[in-house]
Tab-separated table of N, CA and C in Angstrom:
chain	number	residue	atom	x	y	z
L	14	UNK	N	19.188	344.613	130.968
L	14	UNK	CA	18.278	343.555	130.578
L	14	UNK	C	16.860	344.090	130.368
L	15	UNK	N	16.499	344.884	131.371
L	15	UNK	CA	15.253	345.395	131.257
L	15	UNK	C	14.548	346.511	130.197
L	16	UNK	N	16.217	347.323	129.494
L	16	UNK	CA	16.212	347.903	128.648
L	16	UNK	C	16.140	347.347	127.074
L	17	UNK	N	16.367	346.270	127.117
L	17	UNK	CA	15.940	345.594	126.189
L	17	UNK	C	14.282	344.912	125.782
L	18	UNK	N	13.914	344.955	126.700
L	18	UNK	CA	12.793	344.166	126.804
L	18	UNK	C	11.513	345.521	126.640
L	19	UNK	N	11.753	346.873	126.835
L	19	UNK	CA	10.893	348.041	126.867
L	19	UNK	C	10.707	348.645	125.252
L	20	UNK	N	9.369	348.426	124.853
L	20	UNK	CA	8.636	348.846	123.616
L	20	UNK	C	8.243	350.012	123.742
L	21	UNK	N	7.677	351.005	122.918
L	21	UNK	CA	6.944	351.620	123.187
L	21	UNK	C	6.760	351.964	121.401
L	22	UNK	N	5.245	352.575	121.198
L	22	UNK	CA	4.954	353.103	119.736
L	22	UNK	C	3.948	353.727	119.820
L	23	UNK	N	3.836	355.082	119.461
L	23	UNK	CA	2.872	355.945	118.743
L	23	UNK	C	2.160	356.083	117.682
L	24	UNK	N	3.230	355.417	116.456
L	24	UNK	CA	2.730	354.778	115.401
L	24	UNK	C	3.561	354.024	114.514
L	25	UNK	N	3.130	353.350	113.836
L	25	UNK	CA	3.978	352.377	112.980
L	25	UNK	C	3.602	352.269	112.262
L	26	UNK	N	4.157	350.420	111.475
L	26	UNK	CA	3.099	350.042	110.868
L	26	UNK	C	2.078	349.137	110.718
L	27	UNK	N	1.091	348.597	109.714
L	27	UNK	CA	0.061	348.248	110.076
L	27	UNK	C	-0.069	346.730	108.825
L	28	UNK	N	-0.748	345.720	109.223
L	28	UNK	CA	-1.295	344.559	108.215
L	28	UNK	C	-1.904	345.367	106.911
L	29	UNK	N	-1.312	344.776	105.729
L	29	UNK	CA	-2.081	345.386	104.519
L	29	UNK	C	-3.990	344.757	104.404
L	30	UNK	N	-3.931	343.432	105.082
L	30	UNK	CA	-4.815	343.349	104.843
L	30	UNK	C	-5.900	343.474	105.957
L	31	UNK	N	-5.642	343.124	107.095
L	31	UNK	CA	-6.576	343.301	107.979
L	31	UNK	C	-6.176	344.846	108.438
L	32	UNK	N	-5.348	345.755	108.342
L	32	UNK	CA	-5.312	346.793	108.934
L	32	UNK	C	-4.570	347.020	110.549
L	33	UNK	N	-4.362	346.011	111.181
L	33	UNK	CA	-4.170	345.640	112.759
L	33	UNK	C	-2.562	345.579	112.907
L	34	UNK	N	-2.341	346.563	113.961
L	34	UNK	CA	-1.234	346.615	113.772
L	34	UNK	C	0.122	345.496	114.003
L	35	UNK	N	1.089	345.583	113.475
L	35	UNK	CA	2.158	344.392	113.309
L	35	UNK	C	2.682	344.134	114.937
L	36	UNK	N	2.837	343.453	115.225
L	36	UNK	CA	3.289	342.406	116.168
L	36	UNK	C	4.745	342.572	116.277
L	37	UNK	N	5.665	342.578	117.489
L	37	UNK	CA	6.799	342.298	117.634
L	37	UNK	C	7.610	343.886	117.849
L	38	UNK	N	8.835	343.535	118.797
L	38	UNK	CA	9.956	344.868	118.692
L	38	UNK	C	10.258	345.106	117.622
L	39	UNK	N	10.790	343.880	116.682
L	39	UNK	CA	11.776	343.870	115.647
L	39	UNK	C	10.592	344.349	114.467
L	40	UNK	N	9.637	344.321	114.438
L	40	UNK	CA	8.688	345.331	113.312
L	40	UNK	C	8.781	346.437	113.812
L	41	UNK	N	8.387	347.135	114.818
L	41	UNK	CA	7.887	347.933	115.090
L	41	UNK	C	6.440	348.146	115.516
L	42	UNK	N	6.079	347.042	116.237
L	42	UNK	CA	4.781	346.479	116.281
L	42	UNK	C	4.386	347.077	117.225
L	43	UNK	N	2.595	347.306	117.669
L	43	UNK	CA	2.269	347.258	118.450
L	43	UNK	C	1.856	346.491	119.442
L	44	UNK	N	1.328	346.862	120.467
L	44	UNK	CA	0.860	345.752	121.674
L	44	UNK	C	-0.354	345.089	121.116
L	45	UNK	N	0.025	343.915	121.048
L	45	UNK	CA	-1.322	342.727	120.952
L	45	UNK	C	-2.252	342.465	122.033
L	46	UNK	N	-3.062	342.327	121.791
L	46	UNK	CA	-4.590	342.271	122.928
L	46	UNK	C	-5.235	340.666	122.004
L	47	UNK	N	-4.688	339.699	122.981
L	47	UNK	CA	-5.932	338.865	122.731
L	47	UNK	C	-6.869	338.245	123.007
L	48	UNK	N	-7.696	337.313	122.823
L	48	UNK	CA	-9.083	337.046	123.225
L	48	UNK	C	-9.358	336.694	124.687
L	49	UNK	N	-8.338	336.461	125.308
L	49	UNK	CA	-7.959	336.018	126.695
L	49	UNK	C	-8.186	337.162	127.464
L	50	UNK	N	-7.707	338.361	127.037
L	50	UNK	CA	-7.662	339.974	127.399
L	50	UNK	C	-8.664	340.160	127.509
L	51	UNK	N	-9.337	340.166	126.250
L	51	UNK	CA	-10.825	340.647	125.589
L	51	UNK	C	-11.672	340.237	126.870
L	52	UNK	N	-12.008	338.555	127.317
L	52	UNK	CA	-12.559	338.334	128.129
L	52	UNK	C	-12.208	338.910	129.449
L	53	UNK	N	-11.220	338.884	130.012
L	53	UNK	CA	-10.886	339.710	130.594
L	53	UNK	C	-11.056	341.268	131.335
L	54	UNK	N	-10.965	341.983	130.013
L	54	UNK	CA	-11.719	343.319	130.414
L	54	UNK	C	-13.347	343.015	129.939
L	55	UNK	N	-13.849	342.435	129.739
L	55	UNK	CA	-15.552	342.575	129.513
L	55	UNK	C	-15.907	342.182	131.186
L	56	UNK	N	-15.017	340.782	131.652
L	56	UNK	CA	-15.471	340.644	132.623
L	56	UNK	C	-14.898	341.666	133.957
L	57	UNK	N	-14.075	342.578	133.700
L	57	UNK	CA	-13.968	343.743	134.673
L	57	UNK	C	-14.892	344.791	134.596
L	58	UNK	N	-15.661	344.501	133.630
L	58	UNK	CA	-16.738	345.968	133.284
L	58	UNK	C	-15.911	347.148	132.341
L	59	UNK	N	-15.039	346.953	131.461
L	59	UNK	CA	-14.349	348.281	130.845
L	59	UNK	C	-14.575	348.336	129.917
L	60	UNK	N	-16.014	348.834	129.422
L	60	UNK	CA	-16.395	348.661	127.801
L	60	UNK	C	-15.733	350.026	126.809
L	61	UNK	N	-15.288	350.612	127.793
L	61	UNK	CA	-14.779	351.749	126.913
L	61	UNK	C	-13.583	351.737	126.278
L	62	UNK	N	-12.472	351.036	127.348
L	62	UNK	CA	-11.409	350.881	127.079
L	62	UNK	C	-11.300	349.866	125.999
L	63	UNK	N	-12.322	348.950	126.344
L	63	UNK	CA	-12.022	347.526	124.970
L	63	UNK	C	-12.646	347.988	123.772
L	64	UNK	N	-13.727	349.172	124.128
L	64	UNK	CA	-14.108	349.268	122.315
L	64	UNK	C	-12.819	350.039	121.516
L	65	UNK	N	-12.089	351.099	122.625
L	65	UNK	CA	-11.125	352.115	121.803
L	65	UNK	C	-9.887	350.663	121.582
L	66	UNK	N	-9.695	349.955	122.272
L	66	UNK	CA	-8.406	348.889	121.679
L	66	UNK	C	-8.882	348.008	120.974
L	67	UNK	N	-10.057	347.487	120.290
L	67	UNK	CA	-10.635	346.641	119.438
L	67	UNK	C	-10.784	347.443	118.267
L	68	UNK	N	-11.104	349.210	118.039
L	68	UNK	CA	-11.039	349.584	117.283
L	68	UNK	C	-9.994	350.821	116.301
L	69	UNK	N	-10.208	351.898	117.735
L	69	UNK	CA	-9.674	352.808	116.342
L	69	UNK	C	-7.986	352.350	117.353
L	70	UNK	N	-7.563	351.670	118.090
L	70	UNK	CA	-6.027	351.435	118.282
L	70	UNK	C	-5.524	350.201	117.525
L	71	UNK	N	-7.080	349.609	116.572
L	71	UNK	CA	-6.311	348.830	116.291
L	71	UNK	C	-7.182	348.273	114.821
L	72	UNK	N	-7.968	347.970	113.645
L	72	UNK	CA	-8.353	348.463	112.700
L	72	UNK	C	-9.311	349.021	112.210
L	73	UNK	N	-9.229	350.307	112.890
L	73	UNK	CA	-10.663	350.998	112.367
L	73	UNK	C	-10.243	352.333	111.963
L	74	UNK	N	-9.713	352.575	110.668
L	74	UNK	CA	-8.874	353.448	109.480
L	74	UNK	C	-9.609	355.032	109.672
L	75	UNK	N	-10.434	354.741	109.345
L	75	UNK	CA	-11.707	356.218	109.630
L	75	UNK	C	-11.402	356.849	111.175
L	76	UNK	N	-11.796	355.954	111.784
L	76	UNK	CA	-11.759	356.509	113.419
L	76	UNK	C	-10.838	356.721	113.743
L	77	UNK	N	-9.538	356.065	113.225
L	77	UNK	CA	-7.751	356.331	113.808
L	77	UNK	C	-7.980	357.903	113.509
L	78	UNK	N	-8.106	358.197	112.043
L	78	UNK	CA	-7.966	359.529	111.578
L	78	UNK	C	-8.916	360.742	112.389
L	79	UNK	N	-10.351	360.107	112.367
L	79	UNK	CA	-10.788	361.111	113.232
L	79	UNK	C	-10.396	361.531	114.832
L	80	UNK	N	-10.197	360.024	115.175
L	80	UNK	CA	-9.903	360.487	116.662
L	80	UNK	C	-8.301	361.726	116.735
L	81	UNK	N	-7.357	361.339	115.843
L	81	UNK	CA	-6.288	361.973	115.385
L	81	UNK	C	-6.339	363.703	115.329
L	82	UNK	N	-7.687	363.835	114.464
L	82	UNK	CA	-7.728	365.072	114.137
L	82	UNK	C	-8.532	365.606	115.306
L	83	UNK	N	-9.423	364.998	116.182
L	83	UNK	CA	-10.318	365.499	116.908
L	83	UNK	C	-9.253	366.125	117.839
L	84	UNK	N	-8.059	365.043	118.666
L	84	UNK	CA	-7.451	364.958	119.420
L	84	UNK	C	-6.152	366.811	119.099
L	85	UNK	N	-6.055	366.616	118.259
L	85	UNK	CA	-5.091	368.141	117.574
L	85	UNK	C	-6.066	369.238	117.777
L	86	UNK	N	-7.523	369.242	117.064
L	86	UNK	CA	-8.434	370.054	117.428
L	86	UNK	C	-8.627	370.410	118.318
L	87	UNK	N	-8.729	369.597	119.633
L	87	UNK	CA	-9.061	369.578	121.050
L	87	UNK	C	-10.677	369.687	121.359
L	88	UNK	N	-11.263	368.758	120.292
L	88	UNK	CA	-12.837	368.421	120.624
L	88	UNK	C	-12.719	367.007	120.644
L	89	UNK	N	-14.168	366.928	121.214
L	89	UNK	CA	-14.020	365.664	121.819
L	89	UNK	C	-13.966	364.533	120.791
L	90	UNK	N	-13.991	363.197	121.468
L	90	UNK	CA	-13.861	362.274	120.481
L	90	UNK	C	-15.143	361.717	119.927
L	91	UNK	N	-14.866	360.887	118.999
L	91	UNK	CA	-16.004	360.853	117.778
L	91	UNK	C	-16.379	359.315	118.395
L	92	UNK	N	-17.531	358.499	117.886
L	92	UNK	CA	-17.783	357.286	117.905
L	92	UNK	C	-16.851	356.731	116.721
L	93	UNK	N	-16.629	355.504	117.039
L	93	UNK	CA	-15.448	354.663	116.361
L	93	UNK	C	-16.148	354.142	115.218
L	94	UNK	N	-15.686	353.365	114.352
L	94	UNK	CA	-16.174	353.368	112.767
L	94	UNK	C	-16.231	351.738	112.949
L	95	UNK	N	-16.393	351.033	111.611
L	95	UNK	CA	-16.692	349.705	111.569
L	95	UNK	C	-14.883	349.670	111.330
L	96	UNK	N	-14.772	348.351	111.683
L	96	UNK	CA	-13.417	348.107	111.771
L	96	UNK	C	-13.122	347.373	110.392
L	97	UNK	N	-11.832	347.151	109.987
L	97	UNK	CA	-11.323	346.628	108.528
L	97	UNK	C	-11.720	344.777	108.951
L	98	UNK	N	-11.318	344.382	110.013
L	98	UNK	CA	-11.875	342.909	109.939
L	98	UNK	C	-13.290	342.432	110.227
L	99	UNK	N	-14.140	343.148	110.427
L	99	UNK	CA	-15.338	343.061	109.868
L	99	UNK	C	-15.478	343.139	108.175
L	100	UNK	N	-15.109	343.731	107.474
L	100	UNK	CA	-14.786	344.010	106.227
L	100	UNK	C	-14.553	342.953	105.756
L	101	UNK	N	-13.181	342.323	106.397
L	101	UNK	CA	-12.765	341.028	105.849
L	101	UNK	C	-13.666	339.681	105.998
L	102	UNK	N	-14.453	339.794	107.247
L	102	UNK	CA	-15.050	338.645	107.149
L	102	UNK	C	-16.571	338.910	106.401
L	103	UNK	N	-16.951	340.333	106.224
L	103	UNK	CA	-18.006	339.923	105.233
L	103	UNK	C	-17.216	339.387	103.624
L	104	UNK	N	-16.567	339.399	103.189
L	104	UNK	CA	-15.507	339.363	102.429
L	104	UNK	C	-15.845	337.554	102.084
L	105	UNK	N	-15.588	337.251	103.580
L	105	UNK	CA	-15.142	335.822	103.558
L	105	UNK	C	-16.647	334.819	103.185
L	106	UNK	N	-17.316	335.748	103.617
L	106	UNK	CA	-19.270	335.356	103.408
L	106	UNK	C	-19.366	335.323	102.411
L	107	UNK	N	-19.032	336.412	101.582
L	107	UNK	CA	-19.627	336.539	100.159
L	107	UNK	C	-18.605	335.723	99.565
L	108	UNK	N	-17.970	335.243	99.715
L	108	UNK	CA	-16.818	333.989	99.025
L	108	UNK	C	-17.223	332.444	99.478
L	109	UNK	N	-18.192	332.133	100.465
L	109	UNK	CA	-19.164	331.203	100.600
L	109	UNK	C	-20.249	331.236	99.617
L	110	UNK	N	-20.536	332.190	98.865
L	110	UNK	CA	-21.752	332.465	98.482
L	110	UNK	C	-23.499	332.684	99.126
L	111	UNK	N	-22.436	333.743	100.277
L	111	UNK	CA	-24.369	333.620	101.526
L	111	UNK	C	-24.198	335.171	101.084
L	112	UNK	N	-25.304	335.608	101.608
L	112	UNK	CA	-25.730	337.466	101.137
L	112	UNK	C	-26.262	337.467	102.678
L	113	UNK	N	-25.329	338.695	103.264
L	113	UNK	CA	-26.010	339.313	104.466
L	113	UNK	C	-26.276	340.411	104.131
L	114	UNK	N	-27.200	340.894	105.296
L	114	UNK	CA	-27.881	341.669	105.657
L	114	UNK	C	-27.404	341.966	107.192
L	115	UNK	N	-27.247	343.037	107.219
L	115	UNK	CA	-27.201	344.177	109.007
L	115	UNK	C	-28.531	345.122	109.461
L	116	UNK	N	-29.118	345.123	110.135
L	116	UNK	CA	-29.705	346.189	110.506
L	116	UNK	C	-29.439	346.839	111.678
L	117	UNK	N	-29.930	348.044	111.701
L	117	UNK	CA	-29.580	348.591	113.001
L	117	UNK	C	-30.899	348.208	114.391
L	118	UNK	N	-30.863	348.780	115.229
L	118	UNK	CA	-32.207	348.843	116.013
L	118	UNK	C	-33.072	349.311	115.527
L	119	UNK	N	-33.433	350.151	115.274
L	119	UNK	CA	-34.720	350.459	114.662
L	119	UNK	C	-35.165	349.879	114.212
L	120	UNK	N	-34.490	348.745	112.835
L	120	UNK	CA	-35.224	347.995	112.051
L	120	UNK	C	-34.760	348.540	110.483
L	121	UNK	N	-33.989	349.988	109.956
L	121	UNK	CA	-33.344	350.216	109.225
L	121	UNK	C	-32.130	349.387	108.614
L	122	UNK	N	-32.154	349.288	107.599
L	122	UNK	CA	-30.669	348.050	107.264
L	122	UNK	C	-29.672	349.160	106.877
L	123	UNK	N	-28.801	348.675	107.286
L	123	UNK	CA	-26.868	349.217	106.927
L	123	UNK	C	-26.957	348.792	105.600
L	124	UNK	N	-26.629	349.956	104.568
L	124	UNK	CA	-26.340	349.702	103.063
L	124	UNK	C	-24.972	349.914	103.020
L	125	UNK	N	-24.572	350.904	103.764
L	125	UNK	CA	-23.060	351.735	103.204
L	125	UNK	C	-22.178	351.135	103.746
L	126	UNK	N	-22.396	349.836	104.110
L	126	UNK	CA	-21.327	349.053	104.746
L	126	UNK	C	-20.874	348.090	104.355
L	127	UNK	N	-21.845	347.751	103.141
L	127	UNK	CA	-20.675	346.681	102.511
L	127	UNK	C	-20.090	347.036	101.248
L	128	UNK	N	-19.066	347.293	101.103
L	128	UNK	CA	-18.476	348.186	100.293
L	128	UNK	C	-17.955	347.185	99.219
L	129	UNK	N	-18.323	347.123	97.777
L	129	UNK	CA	-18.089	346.405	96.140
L	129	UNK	C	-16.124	346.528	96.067
């Protein structure tokens, strides 16, 4: 019984559009984390663990790859990238017809991030 019920994945596959990986045994899915979790580990203090499962374990395309190659290399790991559903919801803005803007701290604005 219990052998039925045991997942495990290294890699699979992934949403065409949000990037995040598929759900379920019978895909080949990965483990879902949701907002219940999320609160969860923020309120245990584990910001490390929730940024690497919010991003590159789960859509952040750039960082999967770097952390990938860093990890074979055996240097350390990289900062994680903007994730694909950020993407989507500026997506969803500019289909309202609003125009954002990001800046960083300094006061510099993010250009290379919203991608035509």
């Amino acid at each position: 019984l219990v052998d039925d019920k045991v997942h495990a994945r290294a890699t699979g596959p992934y949403s065409l559009i949000t990037q995040q990986p598929l759900g379920g045994k019978a895909r080949s899915g990965g483990q879902r984390f949701g907002e219940m979790e999320v609160w969860a580990l923020e309120a245990y203090g584990a910001a490390n663990i929730l940024q690497e499962l919010l991003t590159v374990k789960s859509d952040d395309v750039e960082g999967r790859t770097k952390i990938y190659e860093s990890m074979v290399k055996g240097e350390n790991i990289l900062e994680p990238g903007t994730p694909v559903s950020f993407d989507v919801l500026v997506n969803e803005v500019k289909g309202l017809a609003l125009n954002m803007s990001l800046y960083r701290p300094d006061g510099s604005m993010v250009s290379d991030l919203f991608k035509e």
